Coordinates of C-alpha atoms in Angstrom, one line a residue:
Chain A
M1 CA 44.5 116.0 79.5
F2 CA 47.5 117.4 77.7
Y3 CA 49.8 115.2 79.8
R4 CA 47.7 112.1 79.2
F5 CA 48.0 112.8 75.5
L6 CA 51.8 113.2 75.9
K7 CA 52.0 109.9 77.8
Y8 CA 50.0 108.2 75.1
I9 CA 52.3 109.6 72.3
T10 CA 55.4 108.7 74.2
F11 CA 54.4 105.1 74.6
T12 CA 52.7 104.4 71.3
F13 CA 55.2 106.0 69.1
F14 CA 58.5 105.8 71.0
I15 CA 58.7 103.4 73.9
K16 CA 56.6 100.5 72.5
P17 CA 58.2 100.4 69.0
F18 CA 61.6 100.7 70.7
I19 CA 61.0 97.8 73.1
Y20 CA 59.5 95.5 70.5
L21 CA 61.9 96.2 67.7
V22 CA 65.2 96.6 69.6
F23 CA 64.6 94.0 72.3
G24 CA 61.5 91.9 71.7
V25 CA 59.3 90.3 74.4
N26 CA 58.2 86.7 74.8
V27 CA 55.0 86.6 77.0
S28 CA 53.8 83.6 78.8
G29 CA 50.5 83.6 80.6
A30 CA 49.2 86.6 78.6
D31 CA 45.6 85.5 79.6
N32 CA 46.4 86.5 83.1
L33 CA 47.2 90.1 82.1
P34 CA 44.9 92.3 84.2
K35 CA 42.1 94.1 82.4
V36 CA 43.3 97.5 83.4
S37 CA 40.7 99.4 81.4
R38 CA 38.0 97.8 83.5
E39 CA 39.4 97.4 86.9
A40 CA 42.2 98.4 89.2
S41 CA 45.0 96.0 89.9
I42 CA 48.4 95.8 91.5
I43 CA 51.1 94.4 89.3
V44 CA 54.0 92.9 91.2
A45 CA 57.3 91.9 89.7
N46 CA 61.0 91.2 90.3
H47 CA 63.3 94.1 89.7
N48 CA 66.7 94.1 88.1
S49 CA 66.8 96.9 85.6
H50 CA 65.1 100.2 84.6
F51 CA 63.8 98.4 81.6
D52 CA 61.5 96.2 83.7
T53 CA 58.9 99.0 83.9
L54 CA 59.1 99.8 80.2
I55 CA 58.7 96.2 79.2
L56 CA 55.8 95.5 81.6
M57 CA 54.0 98.6 80.4
S58 CA 54.6 97.8 76.7
L59 CA 52.5 94.7 77.2
F60 CA 49.4 96.9 77.3
S61 CA 47.7 98.9 74.6
G62 CA 48.3 102.7 74.4
S63 CA 45.0 103.6 76.0
Q64 CA 45.5 101.0 78.8
I65 CA 48.9 102.4 79.6
L66 CA 47.3 105.7 80.6
K67 CA 45.8 103.9 83.5
I68 CA 49.1 102.3 84.7
H69 CA 51.4 104.0 87.2
P70 CA 54.7 102.5 88.3
V71 CA 55.5 103.3 91.9
A72 CA 59.1 104.6 92.3
A73 CA 61.4 106.1 94.8
A74 CA 61.1 109.9 94.9
D75 CA 64.7 110.5 96.0
Y76 CA 66.0 108.7 92.8
F77 CA 63.5 109.6 90.1
C78 CA 62.3 113.0 91.2
D79 CA 65.5 114.7 92.5
T80 CA 65.6 117.3 89.6
K81 CA 62.8 119.2 87.9
F82 CA 63.5 117.6 84.5
K83 CA 63.5 114.1 85.9
T84 CA 60.2 114.9 87.8
F85 CA 58.6 116.0 84.6
V86 CA 59.8 113.0 82.5
F87 CA 58.9 110.4 85.1
T88 CA 55.7 111.7 86.5
K89 CA 54.2 113.2 83.4
L90 CA 55.5 111.1 80.5
L91 CA 55.7 107.7 82.2
G92 CA 53.0 108.3 84.9
V93 CA 55.2 107.4 87.8
I94 CA 53.9 107.8 91.4
P95 CA 56.8 109.0 93.4
I96 CA 56.9 107.8 97.0
S97 CA 59.3 108.7 99.8
R98 CA 61.6 105.8 100.9
K99 CA 62.0 107.4 104.3
V100 CA 59.2 106.1 106.5
K101 CA 57.7 108.9 108.5
K102 CA 55.6 108.4 111.6
A103 CA 52.1 108.7 110.2
S104 CA 49.0 106.7 110.0
K105 CA 48.9 104.0 107.4
E106 CA 46.1 105.6 105.4
E107 CA 48.1 108.8 105.2
L108 CA 51.3 106.9 104.3
F109 CA 49.7 105.1 101.3
K110 CA 47.5 108.0 100.3
D111 CA 49.3 108.6 97.0
I112 CA 48.8 104.9 96.0
N113 CA 45.4 104.3 97.4
E114 CA 43.8 107.3 95.6
P115 CA 44.5 106.1 92.1
L116 CA 43.8 102.5 93.0
R117 CA 40.3 103.5 94.2
A118 CA 39.8 105.5 91.1
G119 CA 40.3 102.3 89.1
E120 CA 43.9 102.8 88.0
T121 CA 46.6 100.2 88.1
I122 CA 49.9 100.3 89.8
I123 CA 53.2 98.5 89.2
I124 CA 55.3 97.9 92.3
Y125 CA 58.6 96.1 92.9
P126 CA 58.4 94.6 96.4
E127 CA 62.2 94.0 96.5
G128 CA 62.4 97.7 97.1
T129 CA 65.3 98.2 94.7
R130 CA 67.0 96.7 91.7
G131 CA 68.8 93.4 92.4
N132 CA 72.0 92.0 91.0
D133 CA 72.5 88.8 88.9
N134 CA 68.8 88.1 88.6
T135 CA 68.5 87.0 92.2
L136 CA 65.1 87.4 94.0
A137 CA 65.6 89.3 97.2
E138 CA 63.3 89.4 100.2
F139 CA 60.0 91.2 99.6
K140 CA 59.1 94.2 101.6
S141 CA 55.6 94.3 103.2
G142 CA 54.3 97.4 101.4
V143 CA 52.3 95.5 98.8
A144 CA 50.6 93.4 101.5
H145 CA 49.6 96.6 103.3
I146 CA 48.2 98.0 100.1
A147 CA 46.3 94.8 99.4
K148 CA 45.0 94.7 102.9
M149 CA 43.6 98.2 102.5
N150 CA 42.1 97.2 99.1
P151 CA 41.1 93.5 99.5
D152 CA 39.0 93.4 96.3
I153 CA 41.8 94.6 94.1
P154 CA 43.8 91.7 92.4
V155 CA 47.5 91.4 92.9
V156 CA 49.1 90.0 89.7
P157 CA 52.6 88.5 90.2
C158 CA 55.0 88.7 87.3
Y159 CA 58.5 87.4 86.6
I160 CA 60.7 89.2 84.1
N161 CA 63.8 87.6 82.7
G162 CA 66.2 89.5 80.5
P163 CA 66.4 93.1 81.6
D164 CA 69.3 92.1 83.9
R165 CA 71.2 91.4 80.7
I166 CA 69.8 94.4 78.8
L167 CA 70.8 97.0 81.4
P168 CA 72.0 95.7 84.8
K169 CA 72.3 97.9 87.8
G170 CA 75.2 100.3 87.5
S171 CA 75.5 100.0 83.8
F172 CA 74.7 102.9 81.4
L173 CA 74.9 101.1 78.0
F174 CA 72.0 98.8 77.1
V175 CA 72.6 95.7 75.1
P176 CA 69.8 94.2 72.9
F177 CA 68.4 90.9 74.3
I178 CA 65.0 89.4 74.1
A179 CA 63.1 89.6 77.3
D180 CA 60.7 87.0 78.8
V181 CA 57.7 88.0 80.9
Y182 CA 55.7 85.4 82.9
I183 CA 52.4 86.3 84.4
S184 CA 50.5 84.2 86.9
E185 CA 46.9 84.2 88.0
P186 CA 45.9 87.1 90.3
V187 CA 45.8 86.6 94.0
Y188 CA 43.6 88.5 96.6
Y189 CA 44.3 89.5 100.1
D190 CA 43.1 86.6 102.2
N191 CA 42.8 88.0 105.7
T192 CA 46.0 86.3 106.9
S193 CA 48.9 88.5 108.2
T194 CA 50.7 90.9 105.9
K195 CA 53.8 88.8 106.5
E196 CA 52.2 85.7 105.2
F197 CA 50.7 87.5 102.2
T198 CA 54.1 88.9 101.4
E199 CA 55.5 85.4 101.5
R200 CA 52.7 84.2 99.3
I201 CA 53.3 86.8 96.6
R202 CA 57.0 86.0 96.7
S203 CA 56.4 82.3 96.3
E204 CA 54.2 83.0 93.3
V205 CA 57.1 85.0 91.6
E206 CA 59.5 82.3 92.7
K207 CA 57.2 79.7 91.0
L208 CA 57.3 81.7 87.7
K209 CA 61.1 81.9 88.0
E210 CA 61.2 78.1 88.3
E211 CA 58.9 77.8 85.3
H212 CA 61.4 79.9 83.3
K213 CA 64.3 77.7 84.4
R214 CA 62.4 74.6 83.4
R215 CA 61.8 76.0 80.0
E216 CA 65.5 76.8 79.6
E217 CA 66.4 73.2 80.6
L218 CA 63.9 71.6 78.3
Chain B
M1 CA 68.2 105.9 43.7
E2 CA 68.9 102.5 42.4
H3 CA 65.9 100.2 41.9
F4 CA 65.8 96.5 41.2
V5 CA 64.9 95.3 37.8
F6 CA 61.8 93.1 37.7
T7 CA 62.0 91.1 34.5
H8 CA 58.9 89.5 33.0
N9 CA 59.9 86.1 34.3
V10 CA 60.4 87.3 37.9
K11 CA 57.0 89.0 37.9
V12 CA 55.3 85.8 36.7
A13 CA 57.2 83.9 39.4
I14 CA 56.1 86.2 42.1
V15 CA 52.5 86.0 41.0
L16 CA 52.7 82.2 40.9
L17 CA 54.2 82.2 44.5
Y18 CA 51.2 84.2 45.8
A19 CA 48.8 82.0 43.9
F20 CA 50.4 79.0 45.6
V21 CA 50.1 80.7 49.0
F22 CA 46.4 81.4 48.5
L23 CA 46.0 77.8 47.2
L24 CA 47.5 76.7 50.5
F25 CA 45.0 78.9 52.4
G26 CA 42.2 77.3 50.4
I27 CA 43.4 73.8 51.0
V28 CA 43.6 74.3 54.7
K29 CA 40.2 75.9 54.9
I30 CA 38.6 73.1 52.8
A31 CA 40.4 70.4 54.9
Q32 CA 39.2 72.1 58.0
I33 CA 35.6 72.0 56.9
A34 CA 35.8 68.5 55.4
T35 CA 37.6 66.7 58.3
K36 CA 36.2 69.0 61.0
K37 CA 39.6 68.8 62.7
D38 CA 41.2 71.8 64.3
L39 CA 43.8 72.9 61.8
D40 CA 44.4 76.4 63.4
N41 CA 48.1 75.5 63.9
I42 CA 48.6 74.9 60.2
W43 CA 46.5 78.0 59.4
I44 CA 48.7 80.2 61.5
R45 CA 51.8 78.7 59.8
V46 CA 50.5 79.5 56.4
K47 CA 49.5 83.0 57.5
S48 CA 53.0 83.6 58.9
F49 CA 54.4 82.3 55.6
F50 CA 52.2 84.7 53.7
F51 CA 53.5 87.6 55.7
I52 CA 57.1 86.5 55.2
C53 CA 56.5 86.6 51.4
L54 CA 54.8 89.9 51.7
F55 CA 57.6 91.5 53.7
F56 CA 60.2 90.2 51.2
T57 CA 58.4 91.4 48.1
A58 CA 57.7 94.8 49.7
A59 CA 61.3 95.3 50.7
F60 CA 62.6 94.7 47.2
C61 CA 59.9 96.7 45.5
F62 CA 61.1 100.1 46.6
N63 CA 64.8 100.5 46.1
K64 CA 68.2 99.1 47.0
I65 CA 68.5 101.0 50.3
V66 CA 65.2 99.8 51.6
A67 CA 66.1 96.2 50.6
F68 CA 69.4 96.4 52.4
L69 CA 67.8 97.9 55.5
F70 CA 65.4 95.0 55.5
L71 CA 68.3 92.5 55.2
M72 CA 70.1 94.3 58.0
L73 CA 66.9 94.0 60.2
I74 CA 66.8 90.2 59.5
S75 CA 70.5 89.9 60.5
Y76 CA 69.9 92.0 63.6
L77 CA 66.8 90.0 64.7
S78 CA 68.7 86.7 64.2
L79 CA 71.8 87.9 66.0
K80 CA 69.7 89.2 68.9
E81 CA 67.9 85.9 69.1
F82 CA 71.3 84.1 69.1
F83 CA 72.7 86.2 71.9
S84 CA 69.5 85.8 73.9
L85 CA 69.8 82.1 73.7
I86 CA 73.4 81.7 74.7
P87 CA 74.8 82.5 78.1
T88 CA 77.0 85.6 78.0
R89 CA 79.4 87.2 80.5
K90 CA 78.7 90.5 82.1
T91 CA 82.2 91.7 81.0
D92 CA 81.3 91.1 77.3
R93 CA 78.6 93.7 77.0
K94 CA 80.7 96.0 74.9
V95 CA 82.0 93.1 72.8
L96 CA 78.3 92.3 72.0
W97 CA 77.9 95.9 70.8
W98 CA 80.9 95.5 68.5
A99 CA 79.2 92.4 67.2
Y100 CA 76.0 94.3 66.5
L101 CA 77.8 97.1 64.9
S102 CA 79.4 94.7 62.4
I103 CA 75.9 94.3 60.8
P104 CA 75.7 97.8 59.2
A105 CA 79.5 97.7 58.4
S106 CA 79.1 94.3 56.6
Y107 CA 76.0 95.3 54.6
Y108 CA 77.6 98.6 53.6
I109 CA 80.6 96.7 52.2
V110 CA 78.1 94.5 50.2
Y111 CA 76.2 97.6 49.1
I112 CA 79.2 99.2 47.6
Q113 CA 80.0 95.9 45.9
W114 CA 83.4 95.4 47.5
A115 CA 83.1 91.6 47.4
T116 CA 86.7 90.7 48.5
L117 CA 86.4 92.8 51.6
F118 CA 83.0 91.2 52.4
Y119 CA 84.5 87.7 52.1
L120 CA 87.1 88.7 54.7
F121 CA 85.3 91.1 56.9
I122 CA 83.6 88.8 59.4
P123 CA 85.9 85.8 59.2
L124 CA 89.1 87.8 59.5
Y125 CA 88.6 91.4 60.6
M126 CA 85.8 90.9 63.0
F127 CA 87.6 87.8 64.3
I128 CA 90.5 90.0 65.2
L129 CA 88.4 92.9 66.4
I130 CA 86.2 90.8 68.7
S131 CA 89.3 89.2 70.2
V132 CA 91.0 92.6 70.8
R133 CA 87.9 94.0 72.5
M134 CA 87.4 90.9 74.6
V135 CA 91.0 90.9 75.8
M136 CA 90.6 94.5 76.9
S137 CA 87.8 93.4 79.3
S138 CA 90.5 91.3 80.9
N139 CA 88.3 88.5 82.1
T140 CA 89.9 85.2 81.2
E141 CA 87.2 82.9 82.7
G142 CA 85.4 81.3 79.8
F143 CA 87.4 83.4 77.4
L144 CA 87.8 81.0 74.5
K145 CA 84.3 79.6 74.8
N146 CA 82.7 83.1 74.7
L147 CA 85.0 84.2 71.9
A148 CA 84.1 81.2 69.8
V149 CA 80.3 81.5 70.5
I150 CA 80.2 85.2 69.5
Q151 CA 82.2 84.5 66.4
Y152 CA 79.9 81.7 65.5
G153 CA 76.9 84.0 65.9
L154 CA 78.5 86.5 63.5
M155 CA 79.4 83.8 61.0
T156 CA 75.8 82.6 60.8
T157 CA 73.6 85.6 61.2
V158 CA 75.8 88.3 59.6
Y159 CA 78.2 86.6 57.2
A160 CA 76.0 83.8 55.9
L161 CA 72.9 85.9 55.7
G162 CA 75.0 88.7 54.2
Y163 CA 75.2 86.5 51.1
L164 CA 71.6 87.4 50.4
G165 CA 72.9 90.9 50.0
M166 CA 75.7 89.7 47.7
I167 CA 73.2 87.9 45.5
A168 CA 71.1 91.1 45.5
V169 CA 74.1 93.1 44.0
V170 CA 74.9 90.6 41.2
P171 CA 75.0 92.8 38.0
M172 CA 72.2 92.3 35.5
Q173 CA 74.5 91.2 32.7
Y174 CA 75.2 87.8 34.4
N175 CA 71.6 86.9 34.5
P176 CA 69.6 88.6 31.8
K177 CA 66.5 86.3 32.3
G178 CA 65.9 87.1 35.9
G179 CA 68.5 89.6 37.2
C180 CA 69.5 89.4 40.9
L181 CA 65.9 89.2 42.0
G182 CA 65.5 86.0 39.9
L183 CA 68.5 84.5 41.7
L184 CA 67.1 85.6 45.1
F185 CA 63.7 84.2 44.3
Y186 CA 65.4 80.9 43.2
I187 CA 67.4 80.4 46.3
L188 CA 64.8 81.5 48.8
V189 CA 61.9 79.5 47.3
L190 CA 64.1 76.5 46.8
T191 CA 65.4 76.5 50.4
V192 CA 61.9 76.9 51.8
A193 CA 60.5 74.3 49.4
N194 CA 63.2 71.9 50.4
D195 CA 62.2 72.2 54.1
F196 CA 58.6 71.7 53.1
I197 CA 59.1 68.7 50.8
Q198 CA 61.4 67.0 53.4
M199 CA 58.8 67.5 56.1
F200 CA 56.0 66.3 53.8
C201 CA 57.8 63.2 52.6
G202 CA 59.1 62.5 56.1
K203 CA 55.5 62.6 57.5
A204 CA 54.0 60.6 54.6
L205 CA 56.7 57.9 54.1
G206 CA 59.3 58.3 56.9
K207 CA 60.5 55.1 58.5
H208 CA 64.3 55.1 58.8
K209 CA 65.8 57.8 61.0
I210 CA 68.9 59.5 59.9
I211 CA 70.2 61.1 63.1
P212 CA 67.7 60.4 65.8
K213 CA 69.9 61.9 68.5
V214 CA 69.9 65.3 66.9
S215 CA 66.5 65.5 65.2
P216 CA 64.1 62.6 65.8
N217 CA 61.8 63.7 63.0
K218 CA 64.4 63.6 60.2
T219 CA 64.2 60.4 58.1
W220 CA 66.0 59.0 55.1
E221 CA 62.7 59.0 53.2
G222 CA 62.1 62.7 53.9
F223 CA 65.7 63.5 53.0
I224 CA 65.7 61.6 49.7
G225 CA 62.3 62.9 48.8
G226 CA 63.5 66.4 49.5
V227 CA 66.6 66.0 47.3
I228 CA 64.5 64.6 44.4
G229 CA 61.7 67.2 44.8
T230 CA 64.0 70.1 45.2
T231 CA 66.1 69.1 42.2
I232 CA 63.0 68.9 40.0
L233 CA 61.8 72.3 41.2
S234 CA 65.4 73.6 40.7
V235 CA 65.4 72.5 37.0
V236 CA 62.0 74.2 36.4
M237 CA 62.9 77.5 38.2
A238 CA 66.4 77.6 36.8
Y239 CA 65.1 77.4 33.3
F240 CA 63.0 80.6 33.7
L241 CA 65.1 82.6 36.3
T242 CA 68.8 81.7 35.9
P243 CA 71.3 81.2 33.1
F244 CA 72.0 77.6 34.4
T245 CA 72.2 74.7 31.9
L246 CA 70.2 71.6 32.7
L247 CA 73.2 69.8 34.2
Q248 CA 74.1 72.9 36.3
S249 CA 70.6 73.2 37.7
V250 CA 70.4 69.5 38.6
F251 CA 73.7 69.7 40.4
G252 CA 72.7 73.0 42.0
G253 CA 69.3 71.8 43.2
A254 CA 70.8 68.6 44.7
V255 CA 73.6 70.4 46.5
L256 CA 71.1 73.0 47.9
A257 CA 68.8 70.3 49.1
I258 CA 71.6 68.3 50.9
F259 CA 73.1 71.4 52.6
G260 CA 69.7 72.8 53.4
F261 CA 69.2 69.6 55.3
F262 CA 72.5 70.0 57.1
G263 CA 71.8 73.7 58.0
D264 CA 68.5 72.5 59.5
V265 CA 70.0 69.8 61.6
T266 CA 72.9 72.0 62.7
M267 CA 70.5 74.4 64.2
S268 CA 68.6 71.5 65.8
A269 CA 71.9 70.3 67.3
I270 CA 72.6 73.8 68.6
K271 CA 69.1 74.1 70.1
R272 CA 69.5 70.6 71.7
D273 CA 72.8 71.6 73.2
L274 CA 71.3 74.8 74.6
G275 CA 68.2 72.9 75.8
V276 CA 65.6 75.0 74.0
K277 CA 62.8 73.9 71.6
D278 CA 62.4 77.1 69.6
T279 CA 64.8 79.9 69.3
S280 CA 62.0 82.4 70.1
T281 CA 58.3 83.1 69.5
L282 CA 58.8 85.8 66.9
I283 CA 57.0 84.1 64.0
P284 CA 53.7 82.6 65.0
G285 CA 53.6 78.9 64.2
H286 CA 57.2 78.7 63.1
G287 CA 59.1 79.6 66.3
G288 CA 62.0 82.0 66.0
I289 CA 63.7 83.7 63.1
L290 CA 66.6 81.3 63.4
D291 CA 64.2 78.3 63.2
R292 CA 63.0 79.6 59.9
L293 CA 66.4 80.7 58.5
D294 CA 68.4 77.6 59.6
S295 CA 68.7 76.0 56.1
L296 CA 69.4 79.3 54.4
L297 CA 72.5 79.8 56.5
F298 CA 74.2 77.1 54.5
T299 CA 72.4 77.4 51.2
A300 CA 72.8 81.1 50.6
P301 CA 76.7 81.2 50.6
L302 CA 77.0 78.0 48.7
F303 CA 74.6 79.1 46.0
F304 CA 76.3 82.4 45.6
H305 CA 79.7 80.9 45.2
Y306 CA 78.4 78.3 42.8
F307 CA 76.8 81.0 40.7
A308 CA 79.9 83.2 40.9
Y309 CA 82.1 80.3 39.8
L310 CA 80.0 79.3 36.9
N311 CA 79.7 82.9 35.6
S312 CA 83.1 84.3 36.7
I313 CA 81.5 87.3 38.3
V314 CA 83.5 90.5 38.7
F315 CA 82.1 93.1 41.1
A316 CA 82.5 96.9 40.8
R317 CA 85.2 97.1 43.5
G318 CA 86.6 93.6 43.0

């Protein structure tokens, strides 16, 4: 309860004002934003910068943010006690191990499935890590596996433009730029193979990227 | 803490402005009911305009520091919008920080009324500083182009808008009728009114295009209507808010209308070059902050120097 309150305060009074005043966000397809207060969903996006997560979460209201959990690499975000506290308690991160152990699928995705089935929303970057120069890397199949295990939970593909200029990988100084977020209609797992479903999500994100390029070339 | 002086005339002018905005609300509402057309777009525009007025009045109600923080925020949002529009090099990240930091520096110089340094700060000292910092990144590919673009951004969003600050520190003795707020009111309302009258005349009478390649909606009829309408408004407002004589206010109004037009089409040309329609979506119904400020970028400095020339203004620190 206390940590939920802390997360609410952190976002409402610090992160959201910071994101909107210092950077600014243009949203396209806001109607497709998942109704996180009512149902679980899986938000999927391209990944270029640490700011991706903060910008995506800032699109939601304070009480909705409590239900959103970014999935992040445990070895990077939770290697010290202080980082573990900041990321898991203040930002609601679900840490997962990047080393695949031999285990059953249900066991492997336990930390993600539990909150999803409790009606919470997760943010996941299928590229697996931050990319360079705003390129869209190959998607890993994890999202498809999660969607397969939870076929009635919508997967919402997003494309974020801008954070690669705000704080690219390897940089420590952020520079203010306006970010653009594109959100497309949710997709559901369609009983094809996980490989095909991964491709399908990637093509949705690719489509949003094309939409952004078209807008720039207007 | 230094406060702004609201003279009687300025107070009346502000009340009239709000009366006009509410009149607009009323007209749109009645038109919506009478014609049964969907005028939500215009409604949003008027609403945004109302909030712009509200922010400006609120900022100048408190004291000088709040007003300057507000002007700095406007410069910051404009510069950020400009940098977000243009392509920038990865090696210029620190250069962009220097550009952002010039905003507080520039407004501080205005705040302490060191006019001569303000005139030189962006065009000369930042020009040198940006070049020095950019050379240190030692990336020569696209060097001149990026240098020029960043300097242009500073000239428009920090230097030209900084003149609003310069107008805000004009000593009371030069304008007993309205003080600096009278001058600010005069220039802001006149610039916005010019845009509005030009658009209105252009929509109602427009036939002959001026520069179709840059801005297809701009017509000779709108332009001339804008110049005439703005000049009339200038004469009326100048009588109550400024020390201008009739001839001075006619000339001032006409010059502001003409250069307001050019500020507008210059921003259109830049947007066309970059291939965007609006500079951002910050102000609902209006587009970005640069879309709204485009005319002011030219009129604010021109008006200030016109006023300073006519009244031989001397500032505290020269």
